[in-house]
Coordinates of C-alpha atoms in Angstrom, one line a residue:
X549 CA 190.4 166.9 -13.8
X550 CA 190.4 168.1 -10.3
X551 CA 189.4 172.2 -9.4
X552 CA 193.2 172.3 -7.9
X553 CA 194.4 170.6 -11.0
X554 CA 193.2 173.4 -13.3
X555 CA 194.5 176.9 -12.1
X556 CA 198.1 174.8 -12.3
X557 CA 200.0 177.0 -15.0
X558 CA 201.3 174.9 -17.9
X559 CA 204.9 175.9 -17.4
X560 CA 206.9 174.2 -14.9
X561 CA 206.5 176.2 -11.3
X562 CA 209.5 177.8 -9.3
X563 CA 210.0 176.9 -5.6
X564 CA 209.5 180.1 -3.3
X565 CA 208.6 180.2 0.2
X566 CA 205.7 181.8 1.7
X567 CA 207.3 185.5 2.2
X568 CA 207.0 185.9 -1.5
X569 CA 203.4 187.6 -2.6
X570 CA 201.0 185.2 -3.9
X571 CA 199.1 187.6 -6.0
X572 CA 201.9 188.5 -8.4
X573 CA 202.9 192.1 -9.8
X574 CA 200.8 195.0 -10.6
X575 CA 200.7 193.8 -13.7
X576 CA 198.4 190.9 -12.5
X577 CA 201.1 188.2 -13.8
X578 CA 200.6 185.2 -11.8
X579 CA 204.1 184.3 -10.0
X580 CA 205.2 181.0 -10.5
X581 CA 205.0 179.0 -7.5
X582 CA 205.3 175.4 -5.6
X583 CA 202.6 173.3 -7.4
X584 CA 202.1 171.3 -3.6
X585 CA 201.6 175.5 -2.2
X586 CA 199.0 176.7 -4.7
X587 CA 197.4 172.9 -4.5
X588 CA 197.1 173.7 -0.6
X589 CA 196.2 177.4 -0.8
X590 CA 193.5 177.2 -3.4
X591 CA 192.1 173.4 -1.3
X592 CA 192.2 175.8 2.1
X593 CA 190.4 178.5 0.0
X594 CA 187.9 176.5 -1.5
X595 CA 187.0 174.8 1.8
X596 CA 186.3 177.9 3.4
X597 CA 184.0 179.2 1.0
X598 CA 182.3 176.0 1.3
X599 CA 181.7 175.9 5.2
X600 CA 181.3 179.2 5.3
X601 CA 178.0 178.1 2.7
X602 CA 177.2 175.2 4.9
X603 CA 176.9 176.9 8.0
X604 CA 174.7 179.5 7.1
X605 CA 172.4 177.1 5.0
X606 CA 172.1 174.5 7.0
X607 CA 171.0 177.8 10.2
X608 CA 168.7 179.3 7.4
X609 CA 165.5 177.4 7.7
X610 CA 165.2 176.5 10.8
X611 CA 165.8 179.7 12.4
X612 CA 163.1 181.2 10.5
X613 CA 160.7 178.1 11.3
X614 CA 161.9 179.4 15.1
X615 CA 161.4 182.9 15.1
X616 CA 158.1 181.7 13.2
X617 CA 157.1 179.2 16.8
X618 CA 158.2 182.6 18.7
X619 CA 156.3 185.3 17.1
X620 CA 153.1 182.8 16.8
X621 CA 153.5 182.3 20.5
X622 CA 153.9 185.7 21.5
X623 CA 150.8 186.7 19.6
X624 CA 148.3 184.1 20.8
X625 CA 149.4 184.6 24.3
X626 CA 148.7 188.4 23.6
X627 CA 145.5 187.4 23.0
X628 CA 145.1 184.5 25.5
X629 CA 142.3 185.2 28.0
X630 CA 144.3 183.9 30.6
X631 CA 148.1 186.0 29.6
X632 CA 149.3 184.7 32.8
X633 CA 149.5 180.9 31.0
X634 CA 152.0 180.7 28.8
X635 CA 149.9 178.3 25.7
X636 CA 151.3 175.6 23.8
X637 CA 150.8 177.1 20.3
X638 CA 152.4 174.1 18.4
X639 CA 148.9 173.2 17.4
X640 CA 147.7 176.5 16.6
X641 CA 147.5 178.4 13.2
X642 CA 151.1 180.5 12.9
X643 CA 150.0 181.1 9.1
X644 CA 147.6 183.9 9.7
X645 CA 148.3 187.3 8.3
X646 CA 149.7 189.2 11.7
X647 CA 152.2 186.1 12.5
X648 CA 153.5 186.0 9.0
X649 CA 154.1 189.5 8.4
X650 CA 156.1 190.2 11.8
X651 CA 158.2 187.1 10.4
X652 CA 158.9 188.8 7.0
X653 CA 158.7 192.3 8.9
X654 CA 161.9 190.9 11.2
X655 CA 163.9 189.1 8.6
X656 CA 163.4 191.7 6.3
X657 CA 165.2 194.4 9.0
X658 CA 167.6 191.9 10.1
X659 CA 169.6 191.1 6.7
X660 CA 169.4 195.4 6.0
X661 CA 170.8 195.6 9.7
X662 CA 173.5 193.3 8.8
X663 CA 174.3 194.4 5.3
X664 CA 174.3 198.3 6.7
X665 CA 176.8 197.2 8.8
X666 CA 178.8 195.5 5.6
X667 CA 178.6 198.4 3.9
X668 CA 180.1 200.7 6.0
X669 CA 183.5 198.2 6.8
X670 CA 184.0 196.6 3.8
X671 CA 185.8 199.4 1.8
X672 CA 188.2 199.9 5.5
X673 CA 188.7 196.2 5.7
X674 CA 189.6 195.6 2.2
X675 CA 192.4 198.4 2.5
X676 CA 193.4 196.7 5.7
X677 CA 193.7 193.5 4.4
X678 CA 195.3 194.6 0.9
X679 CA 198.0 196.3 3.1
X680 CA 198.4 194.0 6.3
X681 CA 197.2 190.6 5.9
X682 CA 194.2 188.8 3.8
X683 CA 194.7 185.9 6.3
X684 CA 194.2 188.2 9.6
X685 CA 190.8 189.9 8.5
X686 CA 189.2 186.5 7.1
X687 CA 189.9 185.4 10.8
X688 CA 188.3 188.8 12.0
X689 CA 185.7 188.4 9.6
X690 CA 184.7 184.8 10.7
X691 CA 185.1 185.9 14.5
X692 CA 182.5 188.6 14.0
X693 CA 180.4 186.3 12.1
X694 CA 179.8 183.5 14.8
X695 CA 179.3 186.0 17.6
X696 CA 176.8 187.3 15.7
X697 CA 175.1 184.1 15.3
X698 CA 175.5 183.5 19.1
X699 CA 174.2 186.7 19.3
X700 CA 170.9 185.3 17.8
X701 CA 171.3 181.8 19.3
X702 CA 170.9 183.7 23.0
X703 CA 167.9 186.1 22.3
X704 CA 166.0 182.5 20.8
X705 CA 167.0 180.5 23.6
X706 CA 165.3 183.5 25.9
X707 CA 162.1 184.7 24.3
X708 CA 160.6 185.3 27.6
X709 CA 163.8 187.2 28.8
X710 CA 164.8 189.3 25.4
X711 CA 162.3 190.5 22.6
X712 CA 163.0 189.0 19.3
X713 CA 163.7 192.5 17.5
X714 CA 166.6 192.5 19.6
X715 CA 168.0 190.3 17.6
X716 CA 168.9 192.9 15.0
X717 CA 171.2 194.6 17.3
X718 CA 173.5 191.7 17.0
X719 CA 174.3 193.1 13.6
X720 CA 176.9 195.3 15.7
X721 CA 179.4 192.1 15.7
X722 CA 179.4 192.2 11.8
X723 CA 181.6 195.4 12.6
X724 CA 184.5 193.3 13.7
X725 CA 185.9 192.0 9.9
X726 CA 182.9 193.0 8.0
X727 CA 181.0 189.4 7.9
X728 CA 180.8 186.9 5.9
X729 CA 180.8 189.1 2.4
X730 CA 184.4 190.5 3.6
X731 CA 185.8 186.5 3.9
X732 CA 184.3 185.5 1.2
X733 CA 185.1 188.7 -1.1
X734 CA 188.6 187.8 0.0
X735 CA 188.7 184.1 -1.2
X736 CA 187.3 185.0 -4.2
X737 CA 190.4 188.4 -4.4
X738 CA 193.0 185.8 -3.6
X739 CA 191.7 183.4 -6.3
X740 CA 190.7 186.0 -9.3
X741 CA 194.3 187.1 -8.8
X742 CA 195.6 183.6 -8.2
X743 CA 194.8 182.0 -11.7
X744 CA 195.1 182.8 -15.5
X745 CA 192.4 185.5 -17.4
X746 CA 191.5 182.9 -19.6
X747 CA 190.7 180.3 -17.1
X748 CA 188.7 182.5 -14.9
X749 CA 185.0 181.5 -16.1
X750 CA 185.4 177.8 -15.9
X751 CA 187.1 178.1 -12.6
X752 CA 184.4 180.6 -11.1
X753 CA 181.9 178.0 -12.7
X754 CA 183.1 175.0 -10.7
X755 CA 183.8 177.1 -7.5
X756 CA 180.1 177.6 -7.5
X757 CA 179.4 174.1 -8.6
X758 CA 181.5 173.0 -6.0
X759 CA 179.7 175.2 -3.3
X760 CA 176.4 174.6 -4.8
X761 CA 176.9 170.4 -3.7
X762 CA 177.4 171.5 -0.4
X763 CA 174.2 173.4 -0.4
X764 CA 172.2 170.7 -1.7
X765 CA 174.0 169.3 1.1
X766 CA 173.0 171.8 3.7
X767 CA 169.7 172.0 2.5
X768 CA 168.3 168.3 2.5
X769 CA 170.5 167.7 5.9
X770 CA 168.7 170.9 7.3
X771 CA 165.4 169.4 6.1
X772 CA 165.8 166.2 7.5
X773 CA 166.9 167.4 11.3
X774 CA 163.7 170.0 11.1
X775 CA 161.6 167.2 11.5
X776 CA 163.4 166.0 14.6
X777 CA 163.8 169.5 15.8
X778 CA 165.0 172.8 14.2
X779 CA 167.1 173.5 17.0
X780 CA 169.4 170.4 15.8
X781 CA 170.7 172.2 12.6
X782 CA 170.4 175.6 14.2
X783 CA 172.8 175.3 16.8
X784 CA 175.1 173.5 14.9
X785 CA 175.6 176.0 12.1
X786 CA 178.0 178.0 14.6
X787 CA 180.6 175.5 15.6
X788 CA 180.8 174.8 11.6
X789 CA 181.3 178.3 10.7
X790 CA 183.9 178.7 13.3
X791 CA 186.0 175.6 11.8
X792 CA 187.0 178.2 9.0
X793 CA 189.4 179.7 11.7
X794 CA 191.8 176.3 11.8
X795 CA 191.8 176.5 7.8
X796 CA 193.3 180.3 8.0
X797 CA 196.8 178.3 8.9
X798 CA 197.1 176.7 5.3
X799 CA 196.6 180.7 3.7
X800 CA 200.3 182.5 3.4
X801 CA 200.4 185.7 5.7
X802 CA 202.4 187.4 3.8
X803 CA 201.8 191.1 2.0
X804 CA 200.1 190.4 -1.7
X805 CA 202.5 192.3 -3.8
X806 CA 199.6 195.8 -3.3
X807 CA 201.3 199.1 -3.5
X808 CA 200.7 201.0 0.0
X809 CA 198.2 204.2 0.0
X810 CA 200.1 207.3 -0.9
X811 CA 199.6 209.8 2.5
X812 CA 199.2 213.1 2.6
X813 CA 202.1 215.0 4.1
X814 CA 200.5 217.0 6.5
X815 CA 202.5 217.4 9.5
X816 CA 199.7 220.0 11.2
X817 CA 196.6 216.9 10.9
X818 CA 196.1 215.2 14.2
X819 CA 194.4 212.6 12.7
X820 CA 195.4 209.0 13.4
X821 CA 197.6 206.4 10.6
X822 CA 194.6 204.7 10.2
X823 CA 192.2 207.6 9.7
X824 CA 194.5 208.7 6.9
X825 CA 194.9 205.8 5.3
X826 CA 190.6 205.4 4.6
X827 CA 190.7 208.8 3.6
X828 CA 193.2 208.2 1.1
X829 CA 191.4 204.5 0.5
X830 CA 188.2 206.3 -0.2
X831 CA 189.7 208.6 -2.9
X832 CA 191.2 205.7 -5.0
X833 CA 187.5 204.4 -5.0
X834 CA 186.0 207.3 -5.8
X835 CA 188.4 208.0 -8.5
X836 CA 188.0 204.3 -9.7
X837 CA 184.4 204.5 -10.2
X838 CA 184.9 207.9 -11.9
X839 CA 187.2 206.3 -14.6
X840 CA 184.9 202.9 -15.2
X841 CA 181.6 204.4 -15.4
X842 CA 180.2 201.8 -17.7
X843 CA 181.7 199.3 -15.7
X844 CA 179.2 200.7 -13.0
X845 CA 176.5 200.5 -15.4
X846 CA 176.9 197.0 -15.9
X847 CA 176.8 196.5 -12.2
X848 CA 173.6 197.2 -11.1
X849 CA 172.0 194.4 -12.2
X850 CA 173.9 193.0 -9.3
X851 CA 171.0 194.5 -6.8
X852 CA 167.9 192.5 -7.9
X853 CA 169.7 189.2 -8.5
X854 CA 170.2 188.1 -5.3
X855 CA 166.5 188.7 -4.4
X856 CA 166.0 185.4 -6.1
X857 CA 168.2 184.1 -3.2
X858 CA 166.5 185.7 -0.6
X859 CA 165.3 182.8 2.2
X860 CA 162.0 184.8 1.5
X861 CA 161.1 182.2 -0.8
X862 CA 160.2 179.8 1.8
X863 CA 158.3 181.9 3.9
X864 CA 156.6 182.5 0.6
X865 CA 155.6 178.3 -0.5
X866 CA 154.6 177.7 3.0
X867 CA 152.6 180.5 2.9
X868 CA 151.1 179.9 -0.4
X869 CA 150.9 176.4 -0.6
X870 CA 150.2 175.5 3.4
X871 CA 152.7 173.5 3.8
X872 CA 155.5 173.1 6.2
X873 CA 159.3 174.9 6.1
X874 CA 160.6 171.7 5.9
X875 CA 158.7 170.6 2.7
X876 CA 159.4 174.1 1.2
X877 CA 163.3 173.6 1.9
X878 CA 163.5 170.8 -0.1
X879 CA 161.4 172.1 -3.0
X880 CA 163.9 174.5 -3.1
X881 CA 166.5 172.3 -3.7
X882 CA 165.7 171.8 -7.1
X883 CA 166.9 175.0 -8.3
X884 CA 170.4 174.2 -6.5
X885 CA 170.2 170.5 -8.3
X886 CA 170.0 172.8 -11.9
X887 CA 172.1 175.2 -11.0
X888 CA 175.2 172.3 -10.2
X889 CA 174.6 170.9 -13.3
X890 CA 175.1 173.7 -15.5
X891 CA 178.0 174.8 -13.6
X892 CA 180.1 171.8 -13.4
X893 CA 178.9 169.9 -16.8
X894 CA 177.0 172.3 -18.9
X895 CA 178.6 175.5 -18.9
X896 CA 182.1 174.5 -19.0
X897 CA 181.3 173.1 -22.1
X898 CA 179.1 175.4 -23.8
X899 CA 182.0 178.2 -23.1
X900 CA 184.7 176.0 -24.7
X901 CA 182.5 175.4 -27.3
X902 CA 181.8 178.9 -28.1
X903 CA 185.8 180.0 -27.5
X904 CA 187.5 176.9 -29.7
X905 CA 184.6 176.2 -32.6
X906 CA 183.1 179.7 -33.2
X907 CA 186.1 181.7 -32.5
X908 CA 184.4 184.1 -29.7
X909 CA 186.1 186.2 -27.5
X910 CA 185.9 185.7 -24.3
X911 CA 184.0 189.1 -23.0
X912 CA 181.5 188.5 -25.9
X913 CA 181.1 184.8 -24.8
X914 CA 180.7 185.9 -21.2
X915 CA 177.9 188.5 -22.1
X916 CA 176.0 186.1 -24.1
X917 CA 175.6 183.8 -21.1
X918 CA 175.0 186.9 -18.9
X919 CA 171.7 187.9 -21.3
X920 CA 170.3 184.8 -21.4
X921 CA 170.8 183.8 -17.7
X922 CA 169.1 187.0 -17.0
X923 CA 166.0 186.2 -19.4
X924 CA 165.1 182.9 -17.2
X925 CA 165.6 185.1 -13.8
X926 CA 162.5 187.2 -15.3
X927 CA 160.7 184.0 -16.7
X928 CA 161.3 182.0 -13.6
X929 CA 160.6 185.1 -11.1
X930 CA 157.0 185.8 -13.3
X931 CA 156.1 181.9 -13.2
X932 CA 156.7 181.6 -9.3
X933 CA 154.3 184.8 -8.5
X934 CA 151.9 183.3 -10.9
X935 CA 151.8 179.7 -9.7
X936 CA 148.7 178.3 -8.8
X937 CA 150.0 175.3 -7.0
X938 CA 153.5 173.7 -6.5
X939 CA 153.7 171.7 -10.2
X940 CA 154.3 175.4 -11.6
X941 CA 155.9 176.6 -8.6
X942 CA 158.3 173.9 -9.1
X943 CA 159.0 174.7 -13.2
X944 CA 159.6 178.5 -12.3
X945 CA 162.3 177.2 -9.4
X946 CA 163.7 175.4 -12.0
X947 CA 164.1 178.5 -14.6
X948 CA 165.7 180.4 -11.5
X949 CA 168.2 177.6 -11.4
X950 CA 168.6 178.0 -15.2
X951 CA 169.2 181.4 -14.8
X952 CA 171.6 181.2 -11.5
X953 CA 174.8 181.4 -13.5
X954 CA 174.0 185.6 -14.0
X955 CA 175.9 186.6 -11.4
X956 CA 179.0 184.5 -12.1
X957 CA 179.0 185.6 -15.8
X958 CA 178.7 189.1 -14.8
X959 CA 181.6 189.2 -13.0
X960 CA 184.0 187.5 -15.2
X961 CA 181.9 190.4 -18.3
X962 CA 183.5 193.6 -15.6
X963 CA 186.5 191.6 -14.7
X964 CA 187.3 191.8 -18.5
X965 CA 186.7 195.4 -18.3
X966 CA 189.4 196.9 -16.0
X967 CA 193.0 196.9 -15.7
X968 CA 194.4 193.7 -14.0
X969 CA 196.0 195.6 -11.5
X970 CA 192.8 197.2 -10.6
X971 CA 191.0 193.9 -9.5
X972 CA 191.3 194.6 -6.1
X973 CA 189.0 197.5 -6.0
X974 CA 186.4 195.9 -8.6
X975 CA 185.9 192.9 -6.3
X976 CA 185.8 195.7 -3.1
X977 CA 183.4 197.7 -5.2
X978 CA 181.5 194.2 -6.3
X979 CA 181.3 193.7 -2.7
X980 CA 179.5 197.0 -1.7
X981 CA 177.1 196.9 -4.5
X982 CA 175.8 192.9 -3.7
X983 CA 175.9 194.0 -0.2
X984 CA 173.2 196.9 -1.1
X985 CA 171.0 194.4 -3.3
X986 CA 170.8 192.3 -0.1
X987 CA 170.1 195.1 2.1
X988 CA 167.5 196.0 -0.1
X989 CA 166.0 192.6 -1.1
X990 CA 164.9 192.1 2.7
X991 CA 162.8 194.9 3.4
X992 CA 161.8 195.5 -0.2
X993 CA 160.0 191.9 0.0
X994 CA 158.9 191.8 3.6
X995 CA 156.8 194.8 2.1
X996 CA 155.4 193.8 -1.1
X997 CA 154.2 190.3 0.9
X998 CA 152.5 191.9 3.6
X999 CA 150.3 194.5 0.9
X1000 CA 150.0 191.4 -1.4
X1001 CA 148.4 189.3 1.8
X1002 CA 146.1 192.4 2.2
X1003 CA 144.8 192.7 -1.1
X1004 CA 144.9 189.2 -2.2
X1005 CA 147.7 189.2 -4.5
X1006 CA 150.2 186.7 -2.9
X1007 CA 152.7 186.3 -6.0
X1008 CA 153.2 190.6 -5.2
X1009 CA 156.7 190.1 -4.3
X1010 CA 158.0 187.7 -7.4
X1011 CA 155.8 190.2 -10.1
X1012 CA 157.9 193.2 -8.8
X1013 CA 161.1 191.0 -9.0
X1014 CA 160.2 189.7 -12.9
X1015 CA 160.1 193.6 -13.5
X1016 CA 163.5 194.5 -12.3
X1017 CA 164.9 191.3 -13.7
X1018 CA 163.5 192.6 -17.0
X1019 CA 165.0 196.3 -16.3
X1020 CA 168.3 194.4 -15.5
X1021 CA 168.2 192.5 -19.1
X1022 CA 167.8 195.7 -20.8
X1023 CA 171.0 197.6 -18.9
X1024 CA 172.9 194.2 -19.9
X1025 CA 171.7 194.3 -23.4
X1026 CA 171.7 197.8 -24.3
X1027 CA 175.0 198.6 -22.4
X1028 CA 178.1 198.7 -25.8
X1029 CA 181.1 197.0 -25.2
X1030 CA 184.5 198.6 -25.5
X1031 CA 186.4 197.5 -29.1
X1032 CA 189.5 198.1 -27.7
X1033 CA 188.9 195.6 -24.9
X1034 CA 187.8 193.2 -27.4
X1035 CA 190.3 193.7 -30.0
X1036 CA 193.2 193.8 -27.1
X1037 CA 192.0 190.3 -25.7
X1038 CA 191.6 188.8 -29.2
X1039 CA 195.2 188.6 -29.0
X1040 CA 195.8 187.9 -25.7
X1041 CA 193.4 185.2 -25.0
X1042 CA 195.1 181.7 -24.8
X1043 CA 198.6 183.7 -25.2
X1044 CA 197.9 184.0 -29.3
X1045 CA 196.1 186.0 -31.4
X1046 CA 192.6 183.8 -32.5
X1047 CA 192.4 182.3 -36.0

């Protein structure tokens, strides 16, 4: 069964056109709609997640294997005798300690540049989009996105005209929609909204599956064009990005059904519409985060899993292991390779399993794969700082692919925790706290590498991430879980009360 297929309700669908609000009612009751419309809405939505993945995979590796040849030929013709030649340094030694910590020193600043910049927006251009158009700032996202990118493209092209630090100040176009972790917070809004409660899981699980084939994709593809030239796979990750911009025509334009911010009435302010409006955005957050405490709780575990994700990882094997970013690209593949598999064959099952045989409710279900995703993070994280040599570096990739499906089961665990009509400002709130964990992971591992290069302890970085894995399984373990939420979807779950 096709991914379209499944978020089809099982009640025959009313035609409507596209003025009518795709989200449905406060309520969060799906509206019935054209079968061929949510078909094309979902296929449009699902597609842009998916380029929006290749294009920054397949510009991942090779533009650190650039900025790499840059800073290692900057530094030796520092140090050339002769600083009015400009060496050829493709034959030199870019692995020693001063090259490879201005490489984790820059990327490290560059993705806390860019998520800073996330942070700030993202609550002004979720109320924007909730109350204009979704459709109009994913395209302002996107736009932003691929100048930035061509912001970095430039200052490569030129490292004898720009200084590569100034590559952080392209971080400024992320201020024009809020990135990539606005459009893609958006897709996922539009689709959390868009299909049953009960289906969620499954149809996050195969989203990711889905998205995790075109890494595996991206990956090996970027690989294999790094040995011809990194500049091959680098360049091209922008006109692919920007193909998300024809696929904004297939998403409806129209309002989603959201209630406008209730304005102050305060003839005497000067302050402009749209200065009101985020002040009166920012106290529904503030009271929403007041009234879901424990939902907060539950959230910060969100910070330290994506510093599994981090790129870092290759600067790390080729580091550790001497070998080339092109050989550590593909080792990483592996954990993508487990990670598709459990989301497309495994988990589906097992959750099916666990809902239809023993009778557990879906939150419950949901937790239990959130604790024990969370226990390989901290085994895989321990075994890849402990690795001697790439056998065992491989087996602890693997338990990080074992443990990838956290952050999917984490969100459906909070999803199940708030009003339906509050979904909106969850996923907003999701948003700002995986934009901190990635603003954080980047400078927080560019300085445990460096201080483990000085003392000797390379596998620094992963130790410190097995502890706040292991931090993270305790705040997931120990954190209690509502009856009423369980009792109230007992009976709701599947539209009948469970036997």
């Amino acid at each position: 069964m096709g991914v379209a297929q499944v978020i089809e309700p099982e009640a025959e669908a009313q035609t409507i056109d596209e003025t009518v609000p795709l989200l449905g009612s406060s309520k969060g009751v799906v509206p019935p709609v054209n079968k061929a419309m949510r078909r094309r809405v979902f296929i449009a939505l699902l597609a842009m997640i998916c380029v929006l993945d290749l294009g920054a995979v397949l510009g991942q590796s090779p533009s650190t294997q650039i900025f790499e040849e840059i800073i290692c030929s900057n530094y030796y013709n520092a140090h050339s005798k002769d600083p009015s030649k400009v060496l050829d340094t493709r034959n030199y030694n870019c692995k020693i300690e001063p090259v490879q910590s201005e490489l984790a020193y820059l990327t490290g600043w560059m993705d806390t540049a860019g998520m800073t910049v996330s942070i700030i927006f993202t609550l002004p251009y979720g109320a924007l989009a909730d109350r204009t158009s979704r459709r109009f700032v994913i395209g302002l996202a996107i736009t932003g996105l691929v100048l930035f990118e061509l912001w970095i493209r430039i200052i490569c092209l030129f490292p004898q005209v720009f200084p590569l630090r100034l590559a952080w100040a392209g971080a400024l176009f992320l201020a024009i929609g809020g990135g990539s972790q606005v459009a893609l917070a958006l897709c996922y809004a539009i689709v959390a909204e868009y299909i049953s409660p009960e289906e969620r899981s499954n149809i996050f699980l195969r989203i990711n599956g889905i998205v995790l084939v075109v890494e595996i994709f991206a990956t090996s593809l970027s690989g294999a064009l790094m040995l011809k030239s990194p500049w091959i796979p680098f360049l091209s990750s922008i006109p692919i990005e920007a193909a998300c911009i024809p696929l904004l025509l297939f998403v409806p334009a129209a309002k989603y059904g959201q209630q406008d911010l209730v304005l102050e009435d305060d003839s005497a302010s000067k302050a402009s519409p749209w200065l009101q409006r985020l002040s009166a955005a920012s106290k529904v957050a503030y009271n929403f985060i007041k009234d879901n405490i424990m939902v907060f709780i539950l959230l910060l575990p969100w910070i330290p899993a994506f510093f599994s994700r981090h790129p870092f990882v290759l600067i790390y094997a080729a580091k550790k292991f001497d070998t080339t970013f092109a050989d550590a690209t593909f080792l990483v593949t592996i954990r993508s390779i487990i990670s598709f598999v459990l989301m497309i064959f495994v988990l589906p099952y097992v959750n099916n399993l666990l809902s239809k045989r023993y009778k557990l409710h879906a939150l419950i279900r949901d937790l239990l794969v959130t604790r024990v995703s969370i226990l390989f993070l901290t085994l895989g994280a321990l075994v890849i700082g402990l690795a001697p040599n790439i056998g065992v570096f491989m087996i602890g990739l693997i338990a990080l692919g074992l443990g990838s499906p956290f952050i999917i089961a984490l969100r459906c665990v909070v999803t199940h925790l708030v009003p339906t009509e509050s979904l909106g400002t969850l996923y907003t709130s999701i948003g700002l706290i995986q934009s901190l964990g990635m603003m954080a992971q980047g400078p927080v591992l560019a300085a445990l590498f460096k201080q483990g290069l000085k003392v000797g302890i390379t596998g620094m970085p992963y130790y410190f991430v097995a502890g706040t894995f292991a931090v993270s399984g305790a705040i997931v373990l120990f954190t209690p879980m509502p009856e009423d939420q369980i009792e109230e979807g007992a009976e709701n779950d599947d539209g009948e009360p469970q036997s």
